[in-house]
Amino acid sequence: MSQRALSSILLFTLSLLFLLVRLHFTIKRRREFGKTRRDENSIAREGKADFTFPRILIGPVIPTFILICAINPSWMRCIQFPHPVWGMGIGTVMTLGGIAFLAWTHACLGKEWSVSLQLRDDHRLIQSGPYARVRHPMYTSLFAIYIGLALVSNNYGIMLLVIMVVISLLLRVPKEEDRMIEKFGDECRDYILKTGRFFPRLPDVSLEKLNDI
């Protein structure tokens, strides 16, 4: 099997697995808790452009581009970048790890998950599972998934789209944290102090503590 054929098979399989996991938790949430009504105030607070742009990329644009890349028509080869097979291996591991982490995050978040910056009256600040150490583990998982898929694809177009998605999500995070502070106050401020944004916070080891060891 050629490297290009292997890349196409992996890209299609991993993308399908990602879609199925996301679809499973979306359906599960709606069955258990009902469909979340669209909060126009939240969308206005986030900004319609910031709300719409990443959803267009994550929705129709990237999946369509991935499907075309997996089919591998001849005209796509002009935007392929060569890298060794182990590069696809790294991308595969990143994607699978990201999907597993996404499933764990969804399971812990439950009904508190929504696609917009929406906080209900009964909303809880989740601090269990991955949220015990990281404030935005779902974004961490999405970064791993999309970057992994880009590595598997060997495609400059997908890589560019992934960079755009990552930037748009990074810009969204401060607004989300402002909403959380507005809702939960000091509880959220304390939570921010003890957790990392996308990765666990490194322990604060001072020189005095090192001298006591």
PDB file of C-alpha atoms in Angstrom:
ATOM      1  CA  MET A   1       0.000   0.000   0.000  1.00  0.00           C
ATOM      2  CA  SER A   2       1.330   3.434  -0.944  1.00  0.00           C
ATOM      3  CA  GLN A   3       1.793   6.188   1.607  1.00  0.00           C
ATOM      4  CA  ARG A   4      -0.866   8.276  -0.140  1.00  0.00           C
ATOM      5  CA  ALA A   5      -3.424   5.443   0.025  1.00  0.00           C
ATOM      6  CA  LEU A   6      -2.605   4.852   3.707  1.00  0.00           C
ATOM      7  CA  SER A   7      -3.038   8.566   4.415  1.00  0.00           C
ATOM      8  CA  SER A   8      -6.458   8.598   2.711  1.00  0.00           C
ATOM      9  CA  ILE A   9      -7.705   5.545   4.630  1.00  0.00           C
ATOM     10  CA  LEU A  10      -6.495   6.879   7.980  1.00  0.00           C
ATOM     11  CA  LEU A  11      -7.909  10.331   7.326  1.00  0.00           C
ATOM     12  CA  PHE A  12     -11.359   9.018   6.448  1.00  0.00           C
ATOM     13  CA  THR A  13     -11.462   6.488   9.324  1.00  0.00           C
ATOM     14  CA  LEU A  14     -10.297   8.923  12.009  1.00  0.00           C
ATOM     15  CA  SER A  15     -12.643  11.665  10.795  1.00  0.00           C
ATOM     16  CA  LEU A  16     -15.578   9.251  10.845  1.00  0.00           C
ATOM     17  CA  LEU A  17     -14.703   8.113  14.379  1.00  0.00           C
ATOM     18  CA  PHE A  18     -14.529  11.729  15.537  1.00  0.00           C
ATOM     19  CA  LEU A  19     -17.902  12.474  13.949  1.00  0.00           C
ATOM     20  CA  LEU A  20     -19.534   9.412  15.535  1.00  0.00           C
ATOM     21  CA  VAL A  21     -18.249  10.283  19.024  1.00  0.00           C
ATOM     22  CA  ARG A  22     -19.460  13.871  18.712  1.00  0.00           C
ATOM     23  CA  LEU A  23     -22.815  12.730  17.326  1.00  0.00           C
ATOM     24  CA  HIS A  24     -23.242  10.157  20.114  1.00  0.00           C
ATOM     25  CA  PHE A  25     -22.867  12.715  22.899  1.00  0.00           C
ATOM     26  CA  THR A  26     -25.010  15.295  21.083  1.00  0.00           C
ATOM     27  CA  ILE A  27     -27.870  12.797  20.746  1.00  0.00           C
ATOM     28  CA  LYS A  28     -27.343  11.514  24.295  1.00  0.00           C
ATOM     29  CA  ARG A  29     -27.584  15.028  25.736  1.00  0.00           C
ATOM     30  CA  ARG A  30     -30.775  15.804  23.821  1.00  0.00           C
ATOM     31  CA  ARG A  31     -32.402  12.533  24.888  1.00  0.00           C
ATOM     32  CA  GLU A  32     -31.551  12.987  28.559  1.00  0.00           C
ATOM     33  CA  PHE A  33     -31.951  16.742  28.981  1.00  0.00           C
ATOM     34  CA  GLY A  34     -33.838  17.998  25.932  1.00  0.00           C
ATOM     35  CA  LYS A  35     -32.771  20.392  23.225  1.00  0.00           C
ATOM     36  CA  THR A  36     -31.111  23.600  24.433  1.00  0.00           C
ATOM     37  CA  ARG A  37     -32.939  26.680  23.237  1.00  0.00           C
ATOM     38  CA  ARG A  38     -30.819  29.142  21.326  1.00  0.00           C
ATOM     39  CA  ASP A  39     -29.855  32.059  23.574  1.00  0.00           C
ATOM     40  CA  GLU A  40     -29.711  35.162  21.372  1.00  0.00           C
ATOM     41  CA  ASN A  41     -28.210  37.205  24.226  1.00  0.00           C
ATOM     42  CA  SER A  42     -25.308  34.766  24.500  1.00  0.00           C
ATOM     43  CA  ILE A  43     -24.742  34.889  20.758  1.00  0.00           C
ATOM     44  CA  ALA A  44     -24.822  38.689  20.823  1.00  0.00           C
ATOM     45  CA  ARG A  45     -22.353  38.707  23.719  1.00  0.00           C
ATOM     46  CA  GLU A  46     -20.031  36.359  21.860  1.00  0.00           C
ATOM     47  CA  GLY A  47     -20.467  38.263  18.602  1.00  0.00           C
ATOM     48  CA  LYS A  48     -22.221  36.838  15.566  1.00  0.00           C
ATOM     49  CA  ALA A  49     -18.992  36.697  13.564  1.00  0.00           C
ATOM     50  CA  ASP A  50     -17.131  34.866  16.364  1.00  0.00           C
ATOM     51  CA  PHE A  51     -20.107  32.532  16.800  1.00  0.00           C
ATOM     52  CA  THR A  52     -20.564  31.764  13.094  1.00  0.00           C
ATOM     53  CA  PHE A  53     -17.033  31.615  11.679  1.00  0.00           C
ATOM     54  CA  PRO A  54     -15.651  28.597  13.600  1.00  0.00           C
ATOM     55  CA  ARG A  55     -18.922  26.721  13.082  1.00  0.00           C
ATOM     56  CA  ILE A  56     -18.692  27.186   9.335  1.00  0.00           C
ATOM     57  CA  LEU A  57     -15.133  25.857   9.408  1.00  0.00           C
ATOM     58  CA  ILE A  58     -15.839  22.961  11.773  1.00  0.00           C
ATOM     59  CA  GLY A  59     -19.226  22.275  10.153  1.00  0.00           C
ATOM     60  CA  PRO A  60     -19.259  22.109   6.355  1.00  0.00           C
ATOM     61  CA  VAL A  61     -15.799  23.355   5.320  1.00  0.00           C
ATOM     62  CA  ILE A  62     -13.277  21.091   7.064  1.00  0.00           C
ATOM     63  CA  PRO A  63     -15.314  17.844   6.754  1.00  0.00           C
ATOM     64  CA  THR A  64     -15.833  18.508   3.034  1.00  0.00           C
ATOM     65  CA  PHE A  65     -12.150  19.242   2.532  1.00  0.00           C
ATOM     66  CA  ILE A  66     -11.187  16.115   4.484  1.00  0.00           C
ATOM     67  CA  LEU A  67     -13.548  13.987   2.380  1.00  0.00           C
ATOM     68  CA  ILE A  68     -12.084  15.348  -0.857  1.00  0.00           C
ATOM     69  CA  CYS A  69      -8.573  14.799   0.499  1.00  0.00           C
ATOM     70  CA  ALA A  70      -9.443  11.211   1.476  1.00  0.00           C
ATOM     71  CA  ILE A  71     -10.806  10.534  -2.021  1.00  0.00           C
ATOM     72  CA  ASN A  72      -7.525  12.037  -3.270  1.00  0.00           C
ATOM     73  CA  PRO A  73      -8.329  13.481  -6.699  1.00  0.00           C
ATOM     74  CA  SER A  74      -5.329  14.350  -8.818  1.00  0.00           C
ATOM     75  CA  TRP A  75      -5.844  18.121  -8.470  1.00  0.00           C
ATOM     76  CA  MET A  76      -5.345  17.880  -4.694  1.00  0.00           C
ATOM     77  CA  ARG A  77      -1.775  16.664  -5.082  1.00  0.00           C
ATOM     78  CA  CYS A  78      -0.487  20.167  -5.775  1.00  0.00           C
ATOM     79  CA  ILE A  79      -1.168  21.123  -2.128  1.00  0.00           C
ATOM     80  CA  GLN A  80       0.227  17.966  -0.536  1.00  0.00           C
ATOM     81  CA  PHE A  81       3.339  18.197   1.615  1.00  0.00           C
ATOM     82  CA  PRO A  82       5.644  15.207   1.940  1.00  0.00           C
ATOM     83  CA  HIS A  83       6.606  13.822   5.312  1.00  0.00           C
ATOM     84  CA  PRO A  84       7.715  10.373   6.490  1.00  0.00           C
ATOM     85  CA  VAL A  85       5.310   7.654   7.550  1.00  0.00           C
ATOM     86  CA  TRP A  86       6.097   8.276  11.202  1.00  0.00           C
ATOM     87  CA  GLY A  87       4.587  11.744  10.753  1.00  0.00           C
ATOM     88  CA  MET A  88       1.260  10.102   9.965  1.00  0.00           C
ATOM     89  CA  GLY A  89       1.811   7.862  12.978  1.00  0.00           C
ATOM     90  CA  ILE A  90       2.161  10.885  15.251  1.00  0.00           C
ATOM     91  CA  GLY A  91      -0.969  12.406  13.714  1.00  0.00           C
ATOM     92  CA  THR A  92      -2.914   9.168  14.245  1.00  0.00           C
ATOM     93  CA  VAL A  93      -1.894   8.926  17.907  1.00  0.00           C
ATOM     94  CA  MET A  94      -2.747  12.598  18.474  1.00  0.00           C
ATOM     95  CA  THR A  95      -6.177  12.177  16.868  1.00  0.00           C
ATOM     96  CA  LEU A  96      -7.052   8.997  18.776  1.00  0.00           C
ATOM     97  CA  GLY A  97      -5.852  10.515  22.038  1.00  0.00           C
ATOM     98  CA  GLY A  98      -7.846  13.667  21.343  1.00  0.00           C
ATOM     99  CA  ILE A  99     -11.001  11.656  20.582  1.00  0.00           C
ATOM    100  CA  ALA A 100     -10.637   9.645  23.807  1.00  0.00           C
ATOM    101  CA  PHE A 101     -10.073  12.852  25.788  1.00  0.00           C
ATOM    102  CA  LEU A 102     -13.087  14.446  24.071  1.00  0.00           C
ATOM    103  CA  ALA A 103     -15.303  11.515  25.080  1.00  0.00           C
ATOM    104  CA  TRP A 104     -14.132  11.786  28.706  1.00  0.00           C
ATOM    105  CA  THR A 105     -14.769  15.534  28.685  1.00  0.00           C
ATOM    106  CA  HIS A 106     -18.268  15.129  27.239  1.00  0.00           C
ATOM    107  CA  ALA A 107     -19.099  12.441  29.814  1.00  0.00           C
ATOM    108  CA  CYS A 108     -18.056  14.725  32.696  1.00  0.00           C
ATOM    109  CA  LEU A 109     -19.701  17.839  31.259  1.00  0.00           C
ATOM    110  CA  GLY A 110     -23.103  16.224  30.645  1.00  0.00           C
ATOM    111  CA  LYS A 111     -25.945  18.713  30.293  1.00  0.00           C
ATOM    112  CA  GLU A 112     -23.649  21.696  30.867  1.00  0.00           C
ATOM    113  CA  TRP A 113     -22.295  21.429  27.325  1.00  0.00           C
ATOM    114  CA  SER A 114     -23.602  23.793  24.647  1.00  0.00           C
ATOM    115  CA  VAL A 115     -22.200  25.090  21.381  1.00  0.00           C
ATOM    116  CA  SER A 116     -22.621  28.756  22.378  1.00  0.00           C
ATOM    117  CA  LEU A 117     -21.464  30.732  25.424  1.00  0.00           C
ATOM    118  CA  GLN A 118     -24.629  29.878  27.270  1.00  0.00           C
ATOM    119  CA  LEU A 119     -25.054  29.616  31.035  1.00  0.00           C
ATOM    120  CA  ARG A 120     -28.447  28.664  32.468  1.00  0.00           C
ATOM    121  CA  ASP A 121     -29.844  29.530  35.899  1.00  0.00           C
ATOM    122  CA  ASP A 122     -29.099  25.989  37.136  1.00  0.00           C
ATOM    123  CA  HIS A 123     -25.684  25.794  35.480  1.00  0.00           C
ATOM    124  CA  ARG A 124     -22.928  24.215  37.595  1.00  0.00           C
ATOM    125  CA  LEU A 125     -19.198  24.864  37.488  1.00  0.00           C
ATOM    126  CA  ILE A 126     -17.802  21.426  36.658  1.00  0.00           C
ATOM    127  CA  GLN A 127     -14.565  20.678  38.528  1.00  0.00           C
ATOM    128  CA  SER A 128     -14.339  16.899  38.210  1.00  0.00           C
ATOM    129  CA  GLY A 129     -12.621  14.610  35.734  1.00  0.00           C
ATOM    130  CA  PRO A 130     -10.351  16.551  33.354  1.00  0.00           C
ATOM    131  CA  TYR A 131     -11.864  19.778  34.696  1.00  0.00           C
ATOM    132  CA  ALA A 132     -10.120  19.187  38.008  1.00  0.00           C
ATOM    133  CA  ARG A 133      -6.829  20.223  36.397  1.00  0.00           C
ATOM    134  CA  VAL A 134      -7.778  21.990  33.146  1.00  0.00           C
ATOM    135  CA  ARG A 135     -10.448  24.657  32.556  1.00  0.00           C
ATOM    136  CA  HIS A 136     -10.998  23.971  28.850  1.00  0.00           C
ATOM    137  CA  PRO A 137     -10.178  20.291  28.196  1.00  0.00           C
ATOM    138  CA  MET A 138     -12.656  20.125  25.296  1.00  0.00           C
ATOM    139  CA  TYR A 139     -10.614  22.709  23.405  1.00  0.00           C
ATOM    140  CA  THR A 140      -7.460  20.767  24.231  1.00  0.00           C
ATOM    141  CA  SER A 141      -9.013  17.639  22.729  1.00  0.00           C
ATOM    142  CA  LEU A 142     -10.176  19.521  19.610  1.00  0.00           C
ATOM    143  CA  PHE A 143      -6.710  21.003  19.097  1.00  0.00           C
ATOM    144  CA  ALA A 144      -5.189  17.501  19.273  1.00  0.00           C
ATOM    145  CA  ILE A 145      -7.803  16.056  16.902  1.00  0.00           C
ATOM    146  CA  TYR A 146      -7.558  18.719  14.225  1.00  0.00           C
ATOM    147  CA  ILE A 147      -3.766  19.011  14.310  1.00  0.00           C
ATOM    148  CA  GLY A 148      -3.542  15.208  14.202  1.00  0.00           C
ATOM    149  CA  LEU A 149      -5.848  15.050  11.181  1.00  0.00           C
ATOM    150  CA  ALA A 150      -3.789  17.725   9.446  1.00  0.00           C
ATOM    151  CA  LEU A 151      -0.624  15.665   9.977  1.00  0.00           C
ATOM    152  CA  VAL A 152      -2.324  12.541   8.647  1.00  0.00           C
ATOM    153  CA  SER A 153      -3.630  14.395   5.587  1.00  0.00           C
ATOM    154  CA  ASN A 154      -0.247  15.753   4.423  1.00  0.00           C
ATOM    155  CA  ASN A 155      -2.305  18.642   3.035  1.00  0.00           C
ATOM    156  CA  TYR A 156      -1.502  22.359   3.205  1.00  0.00           C
ATOM    157  CA  GLY A 157      -5.172  23.271   2.761  1.00  0.00           C
ATOM    158  CA  ILE A 158      -6.307  21.270   5.794  1.00  0.00           C
ATOM    159  CA  MET A 159      -3.365  22.583   7.805  1.00  0.00           C
ATOM    160  CA  LEU A 160      -4.383  26.176   6.996  1.00  0.00           C
ATOM    161  CA  LEU A 161      -8.014  25.498   7.960  1.00  0.00           C
ATOM    162  CA  VAL A 162      -6.899  23.888  11.224  1.00  0.00           C
ATOM    163  CA  ILE A 163      -4.766  26.923  12.090  1.00  0.00           C
ATOM    164  CA  MET A 164      -7.813  29.149  11.484  1.00  0.00           C
ATOM    165  CA  VAL A 165      -9.952  26.964  13.773  1.00  0.00           C
ATOM    166  CA  VAL A 166      -7.338  26.970  16.541  1.00  0.00           C
ATOM    167  CA  ILE A 167      -7.008  30.767  16.391  1.00  0.00           C
ATOM    168  CA  SER A 168     -10.792  31.263  16.463  1.00  0.00           C
ATOM    169  CA  LEU A 169     -11.151  28.980  19.494  1.00  0.00           C
ATOM    170  CA  LEU A 170      -8.274  30.692  21.288  1.00  0.00           C
ATOM    171  CA  LEU A 171      -9.984  34.043  20.774  1.00  0.00           C
ATOM    172  CA  ARG A 172     -13.211  32.629  22.192  1.00  0.00           C
ATOM    173  CA  VAL A 173     -11.744  31.415  25.490  1.00  0.00           C
ATOM    174  CA  PRO A 174     -11.350  34.824  27.257  1.00  0.00           C
ATOM    175  CA  LYS A 175     -15.024  35.615  26.532  1.00  0.00           C
ATOM    176  CA  GLU A 176     -16.036  32.249  27.932  1.00  0.00           C
ATOM    177  CA  GLU A 177     -14.028  32.809  31.103  1.00  0.00           C
ATOM    178  CA  ASP A 178     -15.526  36.293  31.529  1.00  0.00           C
ATOM    179  CA  ARG A 179     -18.991  34.704  31.380  1.00  0.00           C
ATOM    180  CA  MET A 180     -17.966  32.087  33.929  1.00  0.00           C
ATOM    181  CA  ILE A 181     -16.651  34.753  36.336  1.00  0.00           C
ATOM    182  CA  GLU A 182     -19.836  36.757  35.843  1.00  0.00           C
ATOM    183  CA  LYS A 183     -21.916  33.684  36.684  1.00  0.00           C
ATOM    184  CA  PHE A 184     -19.895  32.012  39.455  1.00  0.00           C
ATOM    185  CA  GLY A 185     -17.890  34.907  40.929  1.00  0.00           C
ATOM    186  CA  ASP A 186     -15.251  34.003  43.520  1.00  0.00           C
ATOM    187  CA  GLU A 187     -15.805  30.282  43.024  1.00  0.00           C
ATOM    188  CA  CYS A 188     -14.650  30.658  39.433  1.00  0.00           C
ATOM    189  CA  ARG A 189     -11.764  32.979  40.345  1.00  0.00           C
ATOM    190  CA  ASP A 190     -10.459  30.386  42.819  1.00  0.00           C
ATOM    191  CA  TYR A 191     -10.914  27.681  40.202  1.00  0.00           C
ATOM    192  CA  ILE A 192      -8.887  29.690  37.665  1.00  0.00           C
ATOM    193  CA  LEU A 193      -6.050  30.103  40.159  1.00  0.00           C
ATOM    194  CA  LYS A 194      -5.634  26.357  40.671  1.00  0.00           C
ATOM    195  CA  THR A 195      -6.075  25.114  37.089  1.00  0.00           C
ATOM    196  CA  GLY A 196      -4.417  25.566  33.715  1.00  0.00           C
ATOM    197  CA  ARG A 197      -6.274  26.878  30.699  1.00  0.00           C
ATOM    198  CA  PHE A 198      -5.491  24.019  28.269  1.00  0.00           C
ATOM    199  CA  PHE A 199      -2.935  21.972  30.189  1.00  0.00           C
ATOM    200  CA  PRO A 200      -2.508  21.214  33.906  1.00  0.00           C
ATOM    201  CA  ARG A 201      -0.873  24.032  35.806  1.00  0.00           C
ATOM    202  CA  LEU A 202       2.739  23.319  36.712  1.00  0.00           C
ATOM    203  CA  PRO A 203       3.354  23.090  40.473  1.00  0.00           C
ATOM    204  CA  ASP A 204       4.663  26.281  42.033  1.00  0.00           C
ATOM    205  CA  VAL A 205       8.041  25.221  43.407  1.00  0.00           C
ATOM    206  CA  SER A 206       9.826  28.120  45.089  1.00  0.00           C
ATOM    207  CA  LEU A 207      13.504  28.187  46.072  1.00  0.00           C
ATOM    208  CA  GLU A 208      12.500  27.966  49.728  1.00  0.00           C
ATOM    209  CA  LYS A 209      10.569  24.740  49.075  1.00  0.00           C
ATOM    210  CA  LEU A 210      13.525  23.311  47.159  1.00  0.00           C
ATOM    211  CA  ASN A 211      15.825  24.066  50.090  1.00  0.00           C
ATOM    212  CA  ASP A 212      13.447  22.192  52.408  1.00  0.00           C
ATOM    213  CA  ILE A 213      13.655  19.008  50.301  1.00  0.00           C
TER     214      ILE A 213
END
